[in-house]
mmCIF file of N, CA and C in Angstrom:
data_model
loop_
_atom_site.group_PDB
_atom_site.id
_atom_site.type_symbol
_atom_site.label_atom_id
_atom_site.label_comp_id
_atom_site.label_asym_id
_atom_site.label_seq_id
_atom_site.Cartn_x
_atom_site.Cartn_y
_atom_site.Cartn_z
ATOM 1 N N MET R 233 -5.325 -22.946 22.703
ATOM 2 C CA MET R 233 -5.307 -22.959 21.312
ATOM 3 C C MET R 233 -4.860 -21.218 21.311
ATOM 4 N N ASN R 234 -3.833 -20.893 20.289
ATOM 5 C CA ASN R 234 -3.979 -19.447 20.293
ATOM 6 C C ASN R 234 -4.628 -19.069 18.721
ATOM 7 N N LEU R 235 -5.275 -18.289 18.794
ATOM 8 C CA LEU R 235 -5.889 -17.561 17.460
ATOM 9 C C LEU R 235 -5.610 -15.887 17.592
ATOM 10 N N LEU R 236 -4.896 -15.740 16.189
ATOM 11 C CA LEU R 236 -4.491 -14.578 16.073
ATOM 12 C C LEU R 236 -5.554 -13.695 15.463
ATOM 13 N N LEU R 237 -6.432 -12.702 16.373
ATOM 14 C CA LEU R 237 -7.633 -12.298 15.649
ATOM 15 C C LEU R 237 -7.347 -10.793 14.703
ATOM 16 N N LEU R 238 -7.869 -11.189 13.184
ATOM 17 C CA LEU R 238 -7.871 -10.009 12.393
ATOM 18 C C LEU R 238 -8.949 -9.216 12.205
ATOM 19 N N VAL R 239 -9.005 -7.794 11.689
ATOM 20 C CA VAL R 239 -9.820 -6.857 11.450
ATOM 21 C C VAL R 239 -10.005 -6.722 9.761
ATOM 22 N N PRO R 240 -11.156 -6.400 9.279
ATOM 23 C CA PRO R 240 -10.952 -5.932 8.057
ATOM 24 C C PRO R 240 -9.894 -4.698 7.600
ATOM 25 N N GLY R 241 -9.581 -3.969 8.682
ATOM 26 C CA GLY R 241 -8.634 -2.993 8.002
ATOM 27 C C GLY R 241 -7.494 -3.507 8.410
ATOM 28 N N ASP R 242 -7.288 -4.587 8.915
ATOM 29 C CA ASP R 242 -5.425 -5.171 8.677
ATOM 30 C C ASP R 242 -5.009 -5.540 7.318
ATOM 31 N N PHE R 243 -5.842 -5.769 6.308
ATOM 32 C CA PHE R 243 -5.927 -6.396 5.217
ATOM 33 C C PHE R 243 -5.542 -4.857 4.141
ATOM 34 N N PHE R 244 -4.080 -4.899 3.664
ATOM 35 C CA PHE R 244 -3.946 -4.250 2.590
ATOM 36 C C PHE R 244 -4.108 -4.324 0.916
ATOM 37 N N ALA R 245 -4.109 -5.374 0.909
ATOM 38 C CA ALA R 245 -4.736 -6.673 -0.337
ATOM 39 C C ALA R 245 -4.986 -7.729 -0.350
ATOM 40 N N PRO R 246 -5.509 -8.314 -1.222
ATOM 41 C CA PRO R 246 -6.481 -9.467 -1.249
ATOM 42 C C PRO R 246 -5.541 -10.613 -0.815
ATOM 43 N N GLY R 247 -5.766 -11.113 0.671
ATOM 44 C CA GLY R 247 -5.092 -12.455 0.881
ATOM 45 C C GLY R 247 -3.704 -11.877 1.789
ATOM 46 N N LEU R 248 -3.371 -10.307 1.798
ATOM 47 C CA LEU R 248 -2.187 -9.760 2.945
ATOM 48 C C LEU R 248 -2.798 -9.059 3.924
ATOM 49 N N ALA R 249 -2.430 -9.272 5.171
ATOM 50 C CA ALA R 249 -2.511 -8.387 6.247
ATOM 51 C C ALA R 249 -1.155 -7.806 7.024
ATOM 52 N N ARG R 250 -1.308 -6.757 7.363
ATOM 53 C CA ARG R 250 -0.137 -5.980 8.042
ATOM 54 C C ARG R 250 -0.554 -5.909 9.614
ATOM 55 N N LEU R 251 -0.133 -6.367 9.928
ATOM 56 C CA LEU R 251 -0.041 -6.094 12.019
ATOM 57 C C LEU R 251 1.172 -5.248 12.421
ATOM 58 N N THR R 252 0.815 -4.141 13.361
ATOM 59 C CA THR R 252 1.899 -3.456 14.324
ATOM 60 C C THR R 252 1.430 -3.480 15.553
ATOM 61 N N GLY R 253 2.280 -2.864 16.312
ATOM 62 C CA GLY R 253 1.869 -2.693 17.898
ATOM 63 C C GLY R 253 1.374 -4.070 18.385
ATOM 64 N N ARG R 254 0.513 -3.732 19.347
ATOM 65 C CA ARG R 254 0.435 -4.789 20.185
ATOM 66 C C ARG R 254 0.232 -6.241 19.886
ATOM 67 N N ARG R 255 -0.304 -6.512 18.693
ATOM 68 C CA ARG R 255 -0.679 -7.789 18.164
ATOM 69 C C ARG R 255 0.545 -8.377 16.968
ATOM 70 N N HIS R 256 1.740 -7.600 16.526
ATOM 71 C CA HIS R 256 2.725 -7.700 16.547
ATOM 72 C C HIS R 256 3.625 -8.104 17.444
ATOM 73 N N ARG R 257 4.004 -7.390 18.122
ATOM 74 C CA ARG R 257 4.834 -7.756 19.546
ATOM 75 C C ARG R 257 4.420 -9.207 19.920
ATOM 76 N N HIS R 258 2.766 -9.226 20.369
ATOM 77 C CA HIS R 258 2.558 -10.348 20.659
ATOM 78 C C HIS R 258 2.862 -11.704 19.785
ATOM 79 N N LEU R 259 2.572 -11.725 18.474
ATOM 80 C CA LEU R 259 3.154 -12.624 17.630
ATOM 81 C C LEU R 259 4.743 -12.745 17.717
ATOM 82 N N LEU R 260 5.237 -11.897 17.949
ATOM 83 C CA LEU R 260 6.832 -12.305 17.798
ATOM 84 C C LEU R 260 6.974 -12.858 19.070
ATOM 85 N N ASP R 261 6.617 -12.121 20.277
ATOM 86 C CA ASP R 261 7.569 -12.306 21.429
ATOM 87 C C ASP R 261 6.742 -13.300 21.978
ATOM 88 N N VAL R 262 5.409 -13.551 22.021
ATOM 89 C CA VAL R 262 5.179 -14.924 22.771
ATOM 90 C C VAL R 262 4.597 -15.824 22.097
ATOM 91 N N LEU R 263 3.930 -15.593 20.675
ATOM 92 C CA LEU R 263 3.725 -16.863 19.972
ATOM 93 C C LEU R 263 5.213 -17.721 19.241
ATOM 94 N N ARG R 264 6.225 -16.156 19.068
ATOM 95 C CA ARG R 264 7.494 -16.928 18.595
ATOM 96 C C ARG R 264 7.406 -16.762 17.118
ATOM 97 N N GLY R 265 6.590 -16.241 16.230
ATOM 98 C CA GLY R 265 6.373 -16.238 14.892
ATOM 99 C C GLY R 265 8.171 -15.902 14.103
ATOM 100 N N THR R 266 8.304 -16.465 13.604
ATOM 101 C CA THR R 266 9.148 -15.912 12.068
ATOM 102 C C THR R 266 8.787 -16.185 11.228
ATOM 103 N N ALA R 267 9.640 -15.765 10.116
ATOM 104 C CA ALA R 267 9.177 -15.238 8.622
ATOM 105 C C ALA R 267 8.979 -16.935 8.171
ATOM 106 N N GLY R 268 7.844 -17.403 7.357
ATOM 107 C CA GLY R 268 7.682 -18.509 7.208
ATOM 108 C C GLY R 268 6.892 -19.556 7.711
ATOM 109 N N ALA R 269 6.669 -19.226 9.319
ATOM 110 C CA ALA R 269 6.158 -20.063 10.057
ATOM 111 C C ALA R 269 4.472 -19.608 9.573
ATOM 112 N N THR R 270 3.594 -20.754 10.043
ATOM 113 C CA THR R 270 2.162 -20.525 9.834
ATOM 114 C C THR R 270 1.511 -20.220 11.155
ATOM 115 N N VAL R 271 0.563 -19.412 11.350
ATOM 116 C CA VAL R 271 -0.220 -19.472 12.748
ATOM 117 C C VAL R 271 -1.762 -19.346 12.442
ATOM 118 N N ARG R 272 -2.607 -20.034 13.425
ATOM 119 C CA ARG R 272 -4.058 -20.002 13.174
ATOM 120 C C ARG R 272 -4.447 -18.440 13.286
ATOM 121 N N VAL R 273 -5.592 -18.089 12.535
ATOM 122 C CA VAL R 273 -6.117 -16.927 12.662
ATOM 123 C C VAL R 273 -7.236 -16.595 12.553
ATOM 124 N N GLY R 274 -8.386 -15.994 12.232
ATOM 125 C CA GLY R 274 -9.740 -15.844 12.255
ATOM 126 C C GLY R 274 -9.864 -14.016 12.272
ATOM 127 N N LEU R 275 -10.966 -13.836 11.518
ATOM 128 C CA LEU R 275 -11.455 -12.415 10.953
ATOM 129 C C LEU R 275 -12.916 -12.372 12.440
ATOM 130 N N LEU R 276 -12.388 -11.132 12.576
ATOM 131 C CA LEU R 276 -13.127 -10.633 13.777
ATOM 132 C C LEU R 276 -15.114 -10.849 13.447
ATOM 133 N N ASP R 277 -15.627 -11.692 13.807
ATOM 134 C CA ASP R 277 -16.791 -12.447 13.391
ATOM 135 C C ASP R 277 -17.056 -12.549 12.277
ATOM 136 N N GLY R 278 -15.930 -13.277 11.894
ATOM 137 C CA GLY R 278 -15.935 -14.187 10.381
ATOM 138 C C GLY R 278 -15.000 -15.580 10.465
ATOM 139 N N PRO R 279 -14.903 -16.039 9.097
ATOM 140 C CA PRO R 279 -14.217 -16.953 9.234
ATOM 141 C C PRO R 279 -12.662 -17.043 9.591
ATOM 142 N N CYS R 280 -12.295 -18.450 9.838
ATOM 143 C CA CYS R 280 -11.061 -18.853 10.692
ATOM 144 C C CYS R 280 -10.288 -19.237 9.225
ATOM 145 N N GLY R 281 -8.808 -19.498 9.663
ATOM 146 C CA GLY R 281 -8.067 -20.025 8.685
ATOM 147 C C GLY R 281 -6.916 -20.062 9.683
ATOM 148 N N GLU R 282 -5.415 -20.045 8.365
ATOM 149 C CA GLU R 282 -4.392 -20.152 8.589
ATOM 150 C C GLU R 282 -3.462 -18.881 8.052
ATOM 151 N N ALA R 283 -2.119 -18.410 8.439
ATOM 152 C CA ALA R 283 -1.721 -17.278 7.907
ATOM 153 C C ALA R 283 -0.532 -18.028 7.760
ATOM 154 N N ARG R 284 0.322 -17.389 6.742
ATOM 155 C CA ARG R 284 2.315 -17.493 6.683
ATOM 156 C C ARG R 284 2.529 -15.975 6.987
ATOM 157 N N ILE R 285 3.568 -16.301 7.564
ATOM 158 C CA ILE R 285 4.235 -14.999 8.145
ATOM 159 C C ILE R 285 5.097 -14.791 7.141
ATOM 160 N N ARG R 286 5.024 -13.680 6.204
ATOM 161 C CA ARG R 286 5.733 -13.551 4.783
ATOM 162 C C ARG R 286 6.973 -12.648 5.570
ATOM 163 N N SER R 287 6.718 -11.663 6.256
ATOM 164 C CA SER R 287 7.885 -10.971 6.757
ATOM 165 C C SER R 287 7.747 -10.280 8.320
ATOM 166 N N ALA R 288 8.694 -10.487 8.877
ATOM 167 C CA ALA R 288 8.602 -10.076 10.428
ATOM 168 C C ALA R 288 9.422 -9.424 10.636
ATOM 169 N N GLY R 289 9.505 -7.745 10.565
ATOM 170 C CA GLY R 289 10.536 -6.861 10.894
ATOM 171 C C GLY R 289 10.065 -6.331 12.373
ATOM 172 N N PRO R 290 10.897 -4.936 12.731
ATOM 173 C CA PRO R 290 11.015 -4.780 14.228
ATOM 174 C C PRO R 290 9.544 -4.036 14.286
ATOM 175 N N ASP R 291 8.861 -3.401 13.375
ATOM 176 C CA ASP R 291 7.675 -2.409 13.286
ATOM 177 C C ASP R 291 6.257 -3.425 13.427
ATOM 178 N N GLU R 292 6.580 -4.007 11.992
ATOM 179 C CA GLU R 292 5.287 -4.621 11.425
ATOM 180 C C GLU R 292 5.653 -6.285 11.098
ATOM 181 N N THR R 293 4.170 -6.774 11.191
ATOM 182 C CA THR R 293 4.850 -8.147 10.292
ATOM 183 C C THR R 293 3.411 -8.147 9.367
ATOM 184 N N VAL R 294 3.904 -8.819 8.192
ATOM 185 C CA VAL R 294 2.964 -9.279 6.887
ATOM 186 C C VAL R 294 2.731 -10.589 6.954
ATOM 187 N N LEU R 295 1.153 -10.903 6.541
ATOM 188 C CA LEU R 295 0.560 -12.350 6.680
ATOM 189 C C LEU R 295 0.258 -12.698 5.445
ATOM 190 N N GLU R 296 0.519 -13.538 4.967
ATOM 191 C CA GLU R 296 -0.411 -13.981 3.762
ATOM 192 C C GLU R 296 -1.741 -15.211 4.540
ATOM 193 N N VAL R 297 -2.750 -14.759 4.155
ATOM 194 C CA VAL R 297 -4.070 -15.184 4.920
ATOM 195 C C VAL R 297 -4.833 -15.956 4.149
ATOM 196 N N ALA R 298 -5.189 -17.346 4.435
ATOM 197 C CA ALA R 298 -6.090 -17.988 3.849
ATOM 198 C C ALA R 298 -7.532 -18.525 4.957
ATOM 199 N N LEU R 299 -8.796 -17.611 4.787
ATOM 200 C CA LEU R 299 -9.873 -17.988 5.592
ATOM 201 C C LEU R 299 -10.301 -19.258 4.739
ATOM 202 N N SER R 300 -11.073 -19.866 5.705
ATOM 203 C CA SER R 300 -12.082 -20.679 5.251
ATOM 204 C C SER R 300 -13.322 -20.782 5.676
ATOM 205 N N ALA R 301 -14.237 -21.668 5.611
ATOM 206 C CA ALA R 301 -15.649 -21.272 6.463
ATOM 207 C C ALA R 301 -15.610 -21.393 7.659
ATOM 208 N N PRO R 302 -16.538 -20.530 8.211
ATOM 209 C CA PRO R 302 -16.972 -20.208 9.890
ATOM 210 C C PRO R 302 -16.604 -21.432 10.406
#
């Protein structure tokens, strides 16, 4: 099972996270994420949940994140 790890610095607004670099490329190339798709996510040392891919461009992916209890 793939779980995309997020860190607090990924969040730029409540419930919204931005991925760039290797995690952005992994989401697109390995997990084949596209706008509207959902992926399992987890906050490093925190709760897990799901995220909907709001947008996926050439340089970044924006996620709508909903975390639940650990």
